[in-house]
Coordinates of C-alpha atoms in Angstrom, one line a residue:
M274 CA 34.4 -21.3 -24.8
A275 CA 30.8 -19.6 -24.7
V276 CA 28.4 -20.6 -25.8
N277 CA 24.7 -20.3 -27.1
L278 CA 22.2 -21.0 -24.2
I279 CA 18.8 -19.7 -25.3
T280 CA 17.9 -18.0 -28.7
L281 CA 14.6 -16.2 -28.9
T282 CA 13.7 -15.5 -33.0
D283 CA 10.6 -13.3 -33.9
V284 CA 8.9 -13.9 -30.7
Q285 CA 4.9 -12.6 -29.7
L286 CA 3.3 -12.2 -26.9
A287 CA 0.4 -10.0 -26.1
Y288 CA -2.1 -10.4 -23.3
G289 CA -5.5 -8.4 -24.7
H290 CA -4.6 -5.6 -27.2
H291 CA -0.8 -5.1 -25.2
P292 CA 1.9 -6.9 -26.9
L293 CA 4.1 -7.6 -24.1
L294 CA 6.8 -9.5 -26.9
D295 CA 6.6 -7.4 -30.0
H296 CA 8.2 -9.4 -32.9
A297 CA 12.4 -9.4 -29.7
D298 CA 15.2 -11.5 -30.4
L299 CA 17.5 -12.6 -27.7
T300 CA 20.2 -14.7 -27.3
V301 CA 21.8 -15.8 -24.6
Q302 CA 25.1 -16.6 -23.7
S303 CA 26.6 -19.3 -21.4
D304 CA 29.8 -16.5 -20.4
E305 CA 26.5 -13.3 -18.8
R306 CA 25.5 -11.5 -16.5
I307 CA 22.9 -10.1 -18.2
G308 CA 20.6 -7.6 -16.2
L309 CA 16.6 -7.1 -17.3
I310 CA 15.4 -3.4 -17.3
G311 CA 12.2 -1.1 -18.3
R312 CA 9.3 -0.3 -16.6
N313 CA 6.8 -1.7 -15.0
G314 CA 4.3 -3.4 -16.3
A315 CA 6.7 -3.4 -19.6
G316 CA 6.0 -7.6 -19.5
K317 CA 9.6 -8.5 -18.1
S318 CA 8.4 -11.4 -15.6
S319 CA 6.5 -12.7 -18.3
L320 CA 9.5 -12.4 -20.1
L321 CA 11.3 -14.4 -17.5
K322 CA 8.4 -16.7 -17.6
V323 CA 9.0 -17.4 -22.1
L324 CA 12.4 -18.9 -20.7
D325 CA 12.0 -20.8 -18.1
E326 CA 9.2 -22.5 -20.5
R327 CA 6.6 -22.0 -18.0
T328 CA 4.9 -19.6 -20.4
A329 CA 4.5 -19.9 -24.1
P330 CA 4.9 -17.1 -26.5
D331 CA 1.3 -16.6 -28.8
D332 CA 4.4 -16.7 -31.9
G333 CA 7.9 -16.8 -33.4
D334 CA 11.1 -19.4 -32.1
I335 CA 12.9 -20.6 -29.1
K336 CA 15.8 -22.7 -29.0
R337 CA 17.4 -23.4 -26.3
L338 CA 20.7 -25.8 -25.3
G339 CA 19.8 -29.5 -25.3
G340 CA 19.5 -30.5 -22.0
L341 CA 19.7 -26.6 -20.1
R342 CA 18.8 -26.4 -16.6
V343 CA 17.3 -23.2 -15.4
A344 CA 16.5 -22.6 -12.1
T345 CA 14.2 -19.9 -11.4
V346 CA 13.5 -17.0 -7.8
E347 CA 11.1 -15.3 -8.1
Q348 CA 9.5 -12.0 -6.8
E349 CA 7.9 -13.7 -4.2
P350 CA 8.4 -17.2 -3.7
M351 CA 6.5 -20.0 -3.0
L352 CA 7.2 -22.1 -0.3
D353 CA 6.2 -25.5 1.2
E354 CA 5.1 -23.8 3.9
T355 CA 5.1 -27.1 6.1
A356 CA 8.1 -28.4 5.6
T357 CA 12.1 -27.5 6.6
V358 CA 14.2 -25.3 6.1
F359 CA 16.5 -28.2 5.1
E360 CA 13.4 -29.8 3.4
T361 CA 12.8 -27.4 1.4
L362 CA 16.9 -27.1 -0.2
C363 CA 17.1 -30.7 -0.8
G364 CA 13.9 -31.6 -2.0
D365 CA 13.7 -35.3 -3.1
V366 CA 17.9 -36.5 -3.2
N367 CA 16.2 -39.9 -4.8
E368 CA 14.3 -37.9 -7.5
S369 CA 17.2 -36.5 -9.2
E370 CA 20.0 -38.9 -8.1
D371 CA 21.7 -35.9 -7.1
W372 CA 23.8 -37.5 -4.0
A373 CA 26.4 -34.7 -3.1
R374 CA 23.4 -32.1 -3.0
P375 CA 22.6 -32.4 0.6
A376 CA 26.1 -31.3 0.9
R377 CA 26.3 -28.5 -0.9
V378 CA 22.6 -27.2 0.6
Q379 CA 24.5 -28.0 4.4
A380 CA 27.7 -25.5 3.1
L381 CA 24.4 -23.2 2.0
I382 CA 22.4 -22.8 5.3
D383 CA 26.7 -22.5 7.2
E384 CA 27.2 -19.3 4.9
L385 CA 23.8 -18.0 5.2
G386 CA 23.5 -18.8 8.8
L387 CA 20.6 -20.5 8.5
D388 CA 18.6 -22.8 10.5
G389 CA 17.8 -26.5 8.6
D390 CA 14.9 -27.8 11.1
A391 CA 13.5 -24.3 11.6
S392 CA 9.7 -24.5 9.9
I393 CA 9.5 -22.4 6.6
A394 CA 5.6 -21.1 8.0
G395 CA 7.2 -18.7 10.7
L396 CA 10.2 -17.4 8.7
S397 CA 10.6 -13.2 8.0
G398 CA 10.6 -12.4 3.9
G399 CA 13.9 -11.6 4.0
T400 CA 14.7 -15.3 5.5
R401 CA 12.1 -17.0 2.8
K402 CA 14.6 -14.8 -0.2
R403 CA 16.9 -16.5 1.2
V404 CA 16.0 -19.9 1.5
A405 CA 14.9 -19.3 -2.4
L406 CA 18.2 -18.0 -3.4
A407 CA 20.1 -20.9 -1.2
R408 CA 17.8 -23.2 -3.0
A409 CA 18.5 -22.0 -6.6
L410 CA 22.2 -22.0 -6.5
A411 CA 22.2 -25.7 -4.8
D412 CA 20.2 -26.7 -8.1
E413 CA 23.2 -26.0 -9.6
P414 CA 21.6 -24.1 -13.3
D415 CA 23.0 -23.6 -16.9
L416 CA 20.9 -20.4 -16.6
L417 CA 20.0 -18.5 -13.0
L418 CA 16.5 -16.0 -13.8
L419 CA 16.3 -14.3 -10.3
D420 CA 13.5 -11.4 -9.9
E421 CA 14.1 -8.6 -8.1
P422 CA 16.0 -10.9 -6.0
T423 CA 17.1 -8.1 -3.3
N424 CA 13.9 -7.5 -2.1
H425 CA 13.7 -7.9 1.7
L426 CA 17.2 -8.4 1.6
D427 CA 19.6 -6.1 3.9
F428 CA 22.8 -5.0 3.3
I429 CA 24.9 -7.9 4.4
G430 CA 22.4 -10.5 1.9
I431 CA 22.6 -7.9 -0.6
A432 CA 26.3 -8.4 -0.8
W433 CA 26.1 -12.6 0.3
L434 CA 25.0 -12.2 -3.5
E435 CA 26.6 -10.1 -5.0
K436 CA 29.8 -12.4 -3.9
R437 CA 27.5 -15.6 -5.0
L438 CA 26.7 -14.1 -8.4
L439 CA 30.2 -12.4 -9.0
A440 CA 31.5 -16.1 -8.6
A441 CA 28.8 -18.6 -10.0
Q442 CA 29.3 -20.7 -12.6
C443 CA 26.3 -20.0 -14.6
A444 CA 24.8 -17.9 -17.3
V445 CA 22.3 -15.4 -15.1
I446 CA 19.1 -12.9 -15.7
L447 CA 17.4 -10.5 -13.2
I448 CA 15.6 -8.2 -12.9
T449 CA 16.3 -5.8 -10.7
H450 CA 16.0 -2.0 -9.1
D451 CA 18.7 -1.9 -7.7
R452 CA 20.6 0.1 -9.4
R453 CA 24.0 -0.2 -7.4
F454 CA 23.0 -3.8 -8.0
L455 CA 23.3 -3.8 -11.8
D456 CA 26.6 -2.1 -11.4
V457 CA 28.7 -5.0 -9.6
V458 CA 26.9 -7.8 -11.2
T459 CA 26.4 -7.6 -14.6
T460 CA 28.5 -7.8 -17.8
R461 CA 25.6 -6.8 -20.6
I462 CA 21.2 -4.6 -20.2
I463 CA 19.1 -5.9 -21.7
E464 CA 15.7 -2.9 -21.9
L465 CA 12.1 -3.8 -22.6
D466 CA 10.9 -1.1 -24.2
R467 CA 7.3 -1.4 -26.1
G468 CA 7.4 -5.0 -26.6
R469 CA 11.4 -4.5 -28.6
L470 CA 13.7 -5.8 -26.6
F471 CA 17.9 -3.9 -26.1
S472 CA 20.9 -4.8 -26.0
F473 CA 23.6 -2.8 -24.4
P474 CA 27.3 -3.9 -23.2
G475 CA 28.9 -3.0 -19.8
N476 CA 26.9 -2.4 -16.6
F477 CA 24.0 0.0 -15.5
S478 CA 26.4 2.8 -15.4
D479 CA 27.4 1.9 -19.0
W480 CA 23.7 1.6 -20.3
Q481 CA 23.0 5.1 -19.2
R482 CA 25.1 6.8 -21.0
R483 CA 24.5 4.4 -24.2
K484 CA 20.8 4.9 -23.9
A485 CA 20.9 8.9 -24.1
E486 CA 22.9 8.6 -26.9
W487 CA 20.9 6.0 -28.6
L488 CA 17.4 7.6 -27.6
Q489 CA 19.4 11.2 -29.2
A490 CA 19.8 9.0 -32.3
E491 CA 16.3 7.7 -32.8
Q492 CA 14.6 11.1 -32.2
Q493 CA 16.8 12.4 -34.8
Q494 CA 15.4 9.4 -37.1
N495 CA 12.0 9.6 -36.0
A496 CA 12.0 14.4 -36.9
K497 CA 13.5 13.0 -40.6
F498 CA 11.1 10.5 -40.9
D499 CA 7.8 13.1 -39.7
K500 CA 9.2 15.6 -42.1
V501 CA 8.8 13.0 -44.8
L502 CA 5.7 12.5 -43.9
A503 CA 4.5 15.6 -43.5
Q504 CA 5.5 16.9 -47.2
E505 CA 3.9 13.4 -49.5
E506 CA 0.5 14.5 -47.0
A507 CA 1.2 18.2 -48.8
W508 CA 1.2 16.6 -51.5
I509 CA -0.8 14.0 -51.7
R510 CA -3.4 16.9 -50.7
K511 CA -3.5 19.2 -54.0
G512 CA -5.6 15.5 -55.0
V513 CA -6.1 17.5 -58.5
E514 CA -1.8 17.3 -59.4
A515 CA -1.2 14.5 -57.6
R516 CA -4.0 12.7 -59.8
R517 CA -1.7 14.7 -63.2
T518 CA 0.4 13.3 -62.8
R519 CA -0.7 10.1 -61.9
N520 CA 2.5 8.8 -59.8
E521 CA 1.2 5.5 -58.4
G522 CA 4.6 4.9 -57.2
R523 CA 4.4 7.9 -54.4
V524 CA 1.7 7.5 -53.9
R525 CA 2.3 3.5 -52.4
R526 CA 5.3 5.0 -51.3
L527 CA 2.9 7.9 -48.3
E528 CA 1.0 4.5 -48.5
A529 CA 3.6 2.9 -46.5
L530 CA 5.0 6.3 -44.4
R531 CA 1.6 5.7 -43.1
R532 CA 1.7 2.5 -41.5
E533 CA 4.8 2.8 -40.8
R534 CA 3.8 6.0 -38.6
A535 CA 1.5 3.7 -37.4
A536 CA 2.8 1.2 -36.0
R537 CA 5.4 3.8 -34.5
R538 CA 4.7 2.5 -30.9
E539 CA 6.0 6.0 -28.7
R540 CA 7.0 5.6 -25.3
V541 CA 4.9 5.9 -22.7
G542 CA 4.5 9.0 -20.9
N543 CA 6.3 9.7 -17.2
V544 CA 4.8 9.5 -13.7
S545 CA 4.7 12.6 -13.3
L546 CA 4.7 13.3 -9.0
A547 CA 4.0 16.3 -7.3
I548 CA 2.8 16.0 -3.9
A549 CA 0.7 18.5 -1.1
E550 CA 2.3 19.5 1.4
G551 CA 0.9 20.2 5.0
K552 CA 0.6 23.0 7.2
R553 CA 4.5 24.2 8.2
S554 CA 5.8 22.0 10.9
G555 CA 7.8 23.5 13.6
K556 CA 11.6 23.4 13.9
L557 CA 11.6 21.2 16.1
V558 CA 10.0 17.9 15.1
A559 CA 11.0 15.1 17.3
E560 CA 13.4 15.5 20.7
L561 CA 14.3 12.1 22.2
T562 CA 16.7 11.6 25.5
G563 CA 17.2 8.4 26.6
V564 CA 15.6 6.4 24.9
S565 CA 16.0 2.5 25.3
H566 CA 13.1 -0.2 24.8
A567 CA 12.8 -3.8 24.7
F568 CA 11.4 -6.7 23.6
G569 CA 12.1 -9.1 26.7
E570 CA 15.5 -9.5 26.9
R571 CA 16.3 -8.0 23.2
I572 CA 17.4 -5.3 23.0
I573 CA 16.2 -2.3 20.1
V574 CA 17.3 0.9 21.7
R575 CA 19.4 1.5 23.8
D576 CA 20.2 4.9 25.3
L577 CA 19.8 6.6 21.5
S578 CA 19.2 10.5 22.4
T579 CA 18.6 12.7 19.0
T580 CA 17.4 15.4 17.8
I581 CA 15.5 14.9 14.1
L582 CA 14.1 18.7 12.7
R583 CA 12.4 20.2 10.2
Q584 CA 14.1 19.3 6.6
D585 CA 15.3 16.7 8.0
R586 CA 16.0 13.1 5.5
I587 CA 17.0 10.5 8.1
G588 CA 17.6 7.1 6.8
L589 CA 17.5 4.0 9.2
I590 CA 20.2 2.1 8.3
G591 CA 20.7 -2.4 9.7
P592 CA 20.2 -5.5 9.1
N593 CA 16.7 -7.1 9.1
G594 CA 15.2 -7.9 12.2
V595 CA 16.6 -5.3 14.4
G596 CA 13.9 -2.8 15.6
K597 CA 13.7 -0.1 12.5
T598 CA 10.1 0.0 12.5
T599 CA 10.3 -0.2 15.8
L600 CA 12.4 2.8 16.4
L601 CA 9.9 4.9 14.2
K602 CA 6.9 4.3 15.6
I603 CA 9.5 5.7 19.3
I604 CA 10.2 8.5 17.2
L605 CA 6.7 9.4 15.9
G606 CA 5.3 9.1 19.5
E607 CA 3.3 6.2 18.8
L608 CA 5.1 4.1 21.3
A609 CA 6.2 4.9 24.6
P610 CA 9.3 4.0 25.4
D611 CA 10.8 1.7 28.0
Q612 CA 13.2 4.7 29.7
G613 CA 14.1 7.9 28.6
Q614 CA 11.6 10.9 26.9
V615 CA 10.6 11.5 23.4
R616 CA 9.1 15.4 23.0
L617 CA 7.0 16.2 19.7
G618 CA 7.3 19.3 18.3
V619 CA 4.5 21.3 16.7
N620 CA 1.6 20.7 13.9
L621 CA 2.7 17.6 12.4
T622 CA 1.0 16.3 9.8
V623 CA 2.2 12.4 9.4
G624 CA 2.2 10.2 5.7
Y625 CA 3.7 6.9 5.8
F626 CA 4.1 4.4 3.1
D627 CA 4.1 1.3 4.0
Q628 CA 6.7 -2.3 3.0
M629 CA 3.6 -5.0 2.7
R630 CA 0.8 -2.6 1.5
S631 CA -0.9 -3.9 3.9
K632 CA -3.7 -0.6 4.0
L633 CA -4.7 -0.9 0.5
E634 CA -8.6 -2.1 0.6
E635 CA -8.6 -5.4 -1.9
H636 CA -12.0 -4.9 -2.8
V637 CA -11.9 -1.2 -2.9
T638 CA -11.2 0.5 -6.6
V639 CA -7.8 2.7 -7.6
A640 CA -10.2 5.8 -8.1
D641 CA -12.4 4.7 -4.3
T642 CA -8.6 4.5 -3.1
I643 CA -7.5 7.9 -3.9
S644 CA -10.1 10.0 -3.5
P645 CA -13.0 8.4 -2.0
G646 CA -16.5 9.4 -2.4
S647 CA -15.5 12.8 -4.4
E648 CA -14.4 12.8 -8.3
W649 CA -11.3 16.2 -6.9
V650 CA -7.8 15.6 -5.7
E651 CA -6.2 18.8 -4.0
I652 CA -2.3 18.9 -4.5
G653 CA -0.9 22.0 -3.3
E654 CA -3.4 25.0 -4.9
Q655 CA -4.4 23.1 -7.4
R656 CA -7.6 21.3 -8.2
K657 CA -7.3 18.5 -10.6
H658 CA -10.0 15.7 -11.5
I659 CA -8.8 12.3 -10.5
M660 CA -8.9 10.8 -13.3
S661 CA -6.5 13.4 -14.6
Y662 CA -4.7 13.1 -11.4
L663 CA -4.2 8.7 -11.2
E664 CA -2.6 9.3 -15.6
D665 CA 0.7 11.5 -13.5
F666 CA 1.5 8.0 -11.9
L667 CA 0.7 6.0 -14.9
F668 CA -2.9 4.4 -14.3
S669 CA -5.6 4.5 -17.7
P670 CA -9.2 5.3 -17.0
A671 CA -10.4 1.9 -17.7
R672 CA -7.5 0.9 -15.5
A673 CA -8.9 3.7 -12.3
H674 CA -11.6 1.4 -11.9
S675 CA -10.4 -1.4 -11.5
P676 CA -10.1 -3.3 -7.7
V677 CA -6.9 -3.3 -5.5
S678 CA -7.0 -6.9 -5.8
S679 CA -6.3 -7.2 -9.5
L680 CA -2.6 -4.7 -9.6
S681 CA 0.6 -5.8 -9.9
G682 CA 3.1 -4.6 -7.4
G683 CA 4.8 -2.3 -9.1
E684 CA 1.2 -0.9 -9.3
R685 CA 1.0 -1.2 -6.1
A686 CA 3.5 0.6 -5.3
R687 CA 3.1 3.9 -7.7
L688 CA -0.8 3.5 -5.8
V689 CA 0.6 3.6 -2.4
L690 CA 2.6 6.9 -3.7
A691 CA -0.6 8.8 -5.2
R692 CA -2.4 8.3 -2.1
L693 CA 0.2 10.2 0.1
F694 CA 1.0 12.4 -2.1
A695 CA -2.9 13.6 -2.6
R696 CA -2.9 14.2 1.6
P697 CA -0.8 17.3 3.5
T698 CA 1.5 15.8 4.9
N699 CA 5.0 17.7 6.0
V700 CA 6.2 14.1 7.9
L701 CA 6.9 11.2 5.5
V702 CA 7.7 8.1 6.4
M703 CA 8.5 6.1 3.7
D704 CA 9.3 1.5 4.5
E705 CA 11.8 0.9 1.9
P706 CA 9.1 2.4 -0.8
T707 CA 11.8 1.3 -3.5
N708 CA 10.0 -2.5 -3.9
D709 CA 8.4 -2.7 -7.2
L710 CA 8.8 0.4 -8.4
D711 CA 11.2 0.6 -11.9
I712 CA 13.8 2.8 -12.1
E713 CA 12.4 5.6 -13.8
T714 CA 9.9 6.5 -10.7
L715 CA 13.1 5.8 -8.7
E716 CA 14.8 9.2 -10.0
L717 CA 11.8 10.6 -9.9
L718 CA 10.6 9.8 -6.3
E719 CA 14.0 10.6 -5.0
T720 CA 14.4 14.3 -7.0
L721 CA 10.7 14.7 -5.2
L722 CA 12.1 13.8 -1.7
Q723 CA 15.2 16.7 -2.8
D724 CA 12.7 18.9 -2.6
Y725 CA 10.1 17.9 0.1
Q726 CA 9.9 21.1 2.2
G727 CA 9.2 18.4 4.5
T728 CA 11.2 15.8 7.1
V729 CA 11.6 12.3 5.6
L730 CA 12.1 9.0 7.8
L731 CA 13.0 6.4 5.5
V732 CA 14.2 2.9 5.7
S733 CA 15.6 1.7 3.5
H734 CA 17.8 -1.4 1.9
D735 CA 18.8 0.9 -1.8
R736 CA 22.2 1.7 -1.4
E737 CA 22.0 4.7 -3.9
F738 CA 18.2 5.8 -3.2
L739 CA 19.9 6.3 0.0
N740 CA 22.7 8.4 -1.0
N741 CA 21.2 10.4 -3.3
V742 CA 18.3 10.8 -1.2
V743 CA 19.2 11.1 2.7
T744 CA 21.3 13.8 5.2
Q745 CA 21.5 12.0 8.4
T746 CA 21.9 8.4 9.2
L747 CA 20.8 6.6 11.9
A748 CA 22.7 3.2 11.7
F749 CA 22.4 0.2 13.9
E750 CA 25.3 -0.8 15.3
G751 CA 24.9 -3.5 17.7
D752 CA 23.1 -4.4 20.6
G753 CA 20.4 -1.7 20.6
H754 CA 23.2 0.7 20.0
W755 CA 22.6 3.1 16.9
G756 CA 25.2 6.0 15.6
E757 CA 24.0 8.9 13.8
Y758 CA 26.4 9.9 10.9
V759 CA 26.2 12.7 7.9
G760 CA 25.1 11.7 4.9
G761 CA 24.0 9.0 3.2
Y762 CA 24.9 5.3 2.8
D763 CA 28.9 6.0 0.8
E764 CA 29.1 8.2 3.7
W765 CA 28.2 5.9 6.2
L766 CA 30.5 2.9 5.5
A767 CA 33.6 5.1 5.5
Q768 CA 33.1 6.5 9.0
R769 CA 31.2 3.4 10.1
P770 CA 33.0 1.3 13.1
E771 CA 33.6 -2.5 13.0
P772 CA 30.2 -4.1 10.5
V773 CA 27.7 -5.3 12.6
A774 CA 27.8 -9.9 11.2
S775 CA 24.4 -11.6 10.7
L776 CA 26.4 -14.6 9.1
P777 CA 28.2 -16.5 10.5
P778 CA 32.4 -15.3 9.9
R779 CA 33.5 -18.8 9.6
K780 CA 32.0 -18.1 6.5
Q781 CA 32.1 -14.6 5.1
G782 CA 35.2 -14.0 4.1
P783 CA 35.6 -9.7 3.6
S784 CA 32.7 -8.5 1.5
A785 CA 32.7 -6.5 -1.0
E786 CA 30.9 -3.4 1.5
G787 CA 34.2 -3.9 4.2
Q788 CA 36.6 -3.6 1.3
A789 CA 34.9 -0.8 0.2
S790 CA 34.5 0.9 4.2
A791 CA 39.0 -0.1 4.4
D792 CA 39.9 0.9 1.6
D793 CA 38.0 4.3 2.6
A794 CA 39.3 4.6 5.6
A795 CA 42.5 4.7 3.9
A796 CA 42.2 7.5 1.9
A797 CA 40.9 9.0 4.3
D798 CA 43.5 9.5 6.6
G799 CA 46.3 9.9 4.0
R800 CA 47.4 6.4 3.8
S801 CA 47.8 4.5 0.5
K802 CA 48.1 0.8 0.7
D803 CA 52.4 0.6 -1.9
P804 CA 54.3 3.0 -0.6
A805 CA 56.1 3.8 -3.7
T806 CA 52.7 4.9 -4.8
S807 CA 52.7 7.7 -2.0
Q808 CA 56.5 8.2 -2.8
A809 CA 55.9 8.8 -6.4
S810 CA 52.5 10.9 -5.1
V811 CA 54.4 13.1 -3.7
R812 CA 57.6 14.1 -5.7
E813 CA 55.0 14.8 -8.2
A814 CA 52.9 17.2 -5.6
K815 CA 57.0 18.8 -5.5
K816 CA 57.3 19.6 -9.4
K817 CA 56.9 22.9 -10.4
P818 CA 53.8 24.1 -13.6
A819 CA 54.9 24.9 -16.5
R820 CA 55.4 27.8 -16.9
P821 CA 52.0 29.9 -19.6
G822 CA 53.0 30.5 -23.1
R823 CA 51.2 31.3 -26.6
L824 CA 50.2 28.6 -28.2
A825 CA 51.5 28.4 -32.0
S826 CA 49.7 28.3 -35.1
W827 CA 50.4 24.8 -35.2
E828 CA 49.1 24.4 -31.9
Q829 CA 45.8 27.1 -32.9
K830 CA 44.9 25.1 -35.4
E831 CA 44.8 21.2 -34.0
L832 CA 42.4 23.6 -31.3
E833 CA 40.3 24.6 -33.0
E834 CA 40.1 21.5 -34.9
M835 CA 39.3 19.6 -31.7
P836 CA 35.6 20.2 -31.8
D837 CA 34.6 18.5 -34.8
A838 CA 37.4 15.6 -34.2
I839 CA 35.2 14.9 -30.9
A840 CA 32.0 15.0 -32.7
A841 CA 33.2 12.7 -34.9
I842 CA 34.6 9.8 -32.4
E843 CA 31.0 10.1 -30.6
G844 CA 29.1 10.1 -34.8
Q845 CA 30.7 6.5 -34.2
Q846 CA 30.4 5.4 -30.5
A847 CA 26.9 5.8 -31.6
E848 CA 26.4 4.5 -34.5
L849 CA 28.6 1.4 -32.6
A850 CA 26.0 1.5 -29.9
A851 CA 22.9 1.7 -32.1
R852 CA 24.7 -1.9 -33.9
L853 CA 25.1 -3.8 -30.3
A854 CA 21.7 -2.3 -28.9
D855 CA 20.3 -4.8 -32.1
G856 CA 19.6 -8.3 -30.1
S857 CA 19.9 -9.8 -33.8
L858 CA 23.6 -9.5 -34.1
Y859 CA 24.5 -12.0 -30.6
R860 CA 22.6 -14.2 -32.9
D861 CA 23.9 -13.9 -36.1
A862 CA 27.0 -12.6 -35.4
P863 CA 27.9 -12.9 -31.7
D864 CA 31.9 -12.8 -33.0
Q865 CA 31.1 -9.4 -34.2
V866 CA 29.9 -8.2 -30.3
E867 CA 33.7 -9.1 -28.9
D868 CA 34.8 -6.4 -31.8
I869 CA 32.7 -3.4 -31.4
N870 CA 33.3 -3.8 -27.9
R871 CA 37.2 -3.2 -28.3
Q872 CA 36.3 -1.0 -30.8
L873 CA 34.0 1.2 -28.8
Q874 CA 37.0 1.0 -26.1
E875 CA 39.9 2.7 -28.5
L876 CA 36.9 5.1 -29.4
E877 CA 37.0 5.9 -25.7
D878 CA 40.4 5.6 -25.3
K879 CA 40.7 8.7 -28.2
L880 CA 38.3 10.8 -26.6
A881 CA 39.3 10.7 -23.5
T882 CA 42.7 12.2 -24.6
L883 CA 41.7 14.6 -27.2
F884 CA 39.8 16.0 -23.6
E885 CA 43.4 16.2 -22.0
R886 CA 44.8 17.9 -24.6
W887 CA 41.9 20.6 -25.7
E888 CA 42.0 21.2 -21.2
T889 CA 46.2 21.6 -21.9
L890 CA 45.8 24.0 -25.3
E891 CA 42.8 26.1 -23.3
S892 CA 45.1 26.2 -20.1
K893 CA 47.7 27.4 -21.8
Q894 CA 45.8 29.9 -23.9
A895 CA 44.2 31.0 -20.9
G896 CA 47.8 32.1 -19.5

């Protein structure tokens, strides 16, 4: 039976005049895997710090289960550079008296293919993240807090983490921009928006649907409120009539309405993305013929021939450390291959999005990073003031004069995008652009890249982003071989040969990706895992379609009443979703959560039946 691990009641936290938690309520239960989402700077990481007691709230009440064990993996884990991997994972066994820990640690080292004797100082970002995750899992906590756990992980690492979290015996709260990861792992989504916490049962896809319903209901409620306020303001402006009627109660009501309207924190504007496209390149961007390259005995590319044309959007995918960045440099002519030829097109103007943000100068202000020595930015044929342009990327005028060193990870990512898009390009090279961006900005960036008239070369481990952006995929297939595929991540998954393993096969077992690949291959071949199902499908296909006919009077009446019936069910769904969005429900009446979810499922089933019946009747009516 699930128990409450942590309960936050009326919690407040602010930095300066910016409230991150505004009378927030939250209950975390022992069997939950919660995805915490919200815009950059909304306070998600600060909430994790409140939960693991690194930060004390300004006000409010927090109750924790006695003896609660919490483990946290930060976005950029701090590890002892002088220690080995084994020492980092084991810690001081004598201090904790956890004699079984060394065995757990060794099992995790074997599972992840880590070198226990390796020094932390020499590890890559992806390996450091694996070590930090393994250390948290070795703690066997009651509550696991993860801040952007998929950053720096490759597909194999992400699949491993998904499998681990699905089998975890602890509650999990994770912050991530990876929408596919949220869909696979989470059982509840909590959105932090303008200091308030909104709870939605289910995964990310469920949240998208219910959030749309909730926003529509909020918009309608605000419109009604504003209408009443406007009427009362008009009444009070009459002055003489208001004093003559001496309706002091109505005056007090107007004052209350004004206070409520002032307290309503409007949603921060959306990031507005536009790109300065340079002079059109030639049709050919790059042609590689028999290209091979190696560092010592390590082969990066072996006999690769490919052609990249204008408006291609190519995704480079593969495990960490296989040489994706090196291949990019070869494609762009920045690195000469050991063998083969690279022919570049004409009029190429290349813009880079650097994964490590290494080209940002820490002491320079945000404004000077975008447009040094000038107050104007040219975006295509439009000339914008630097402050207006930065506001498109959610930088306030005050923030525009701050040094780069003061920016958060999300702000740095937006700044790199702002600088990249302010300069004319016809080739965009983007190395892990999704790290640190919130989901809304990701979706806007996807749209921008889809409409971009130049060429995009993209390195990413964000599966949904790859699906939505790229038209072709270059995938590492081992021993320096790169395969070419039409489409994004899912298309590659369906067509690829045996997966390239970077974790020891004796510990892995079938991954979620490997199973998906097998299922896709079976579907492509027209095979079914269940022969009875295939035979039933054949029999179903051989049935003759029913003859169309006129609608009976009762069927006509049923068809006419269906829109109202559907609207009524959708209204009930919106009402129930609004109740679930109230975080206090999980604290005050957790037994009602399951009942509301059951009602929502019943309504969903009714709605599906109604739509199916509606389609049947309309088809019959159309003959």
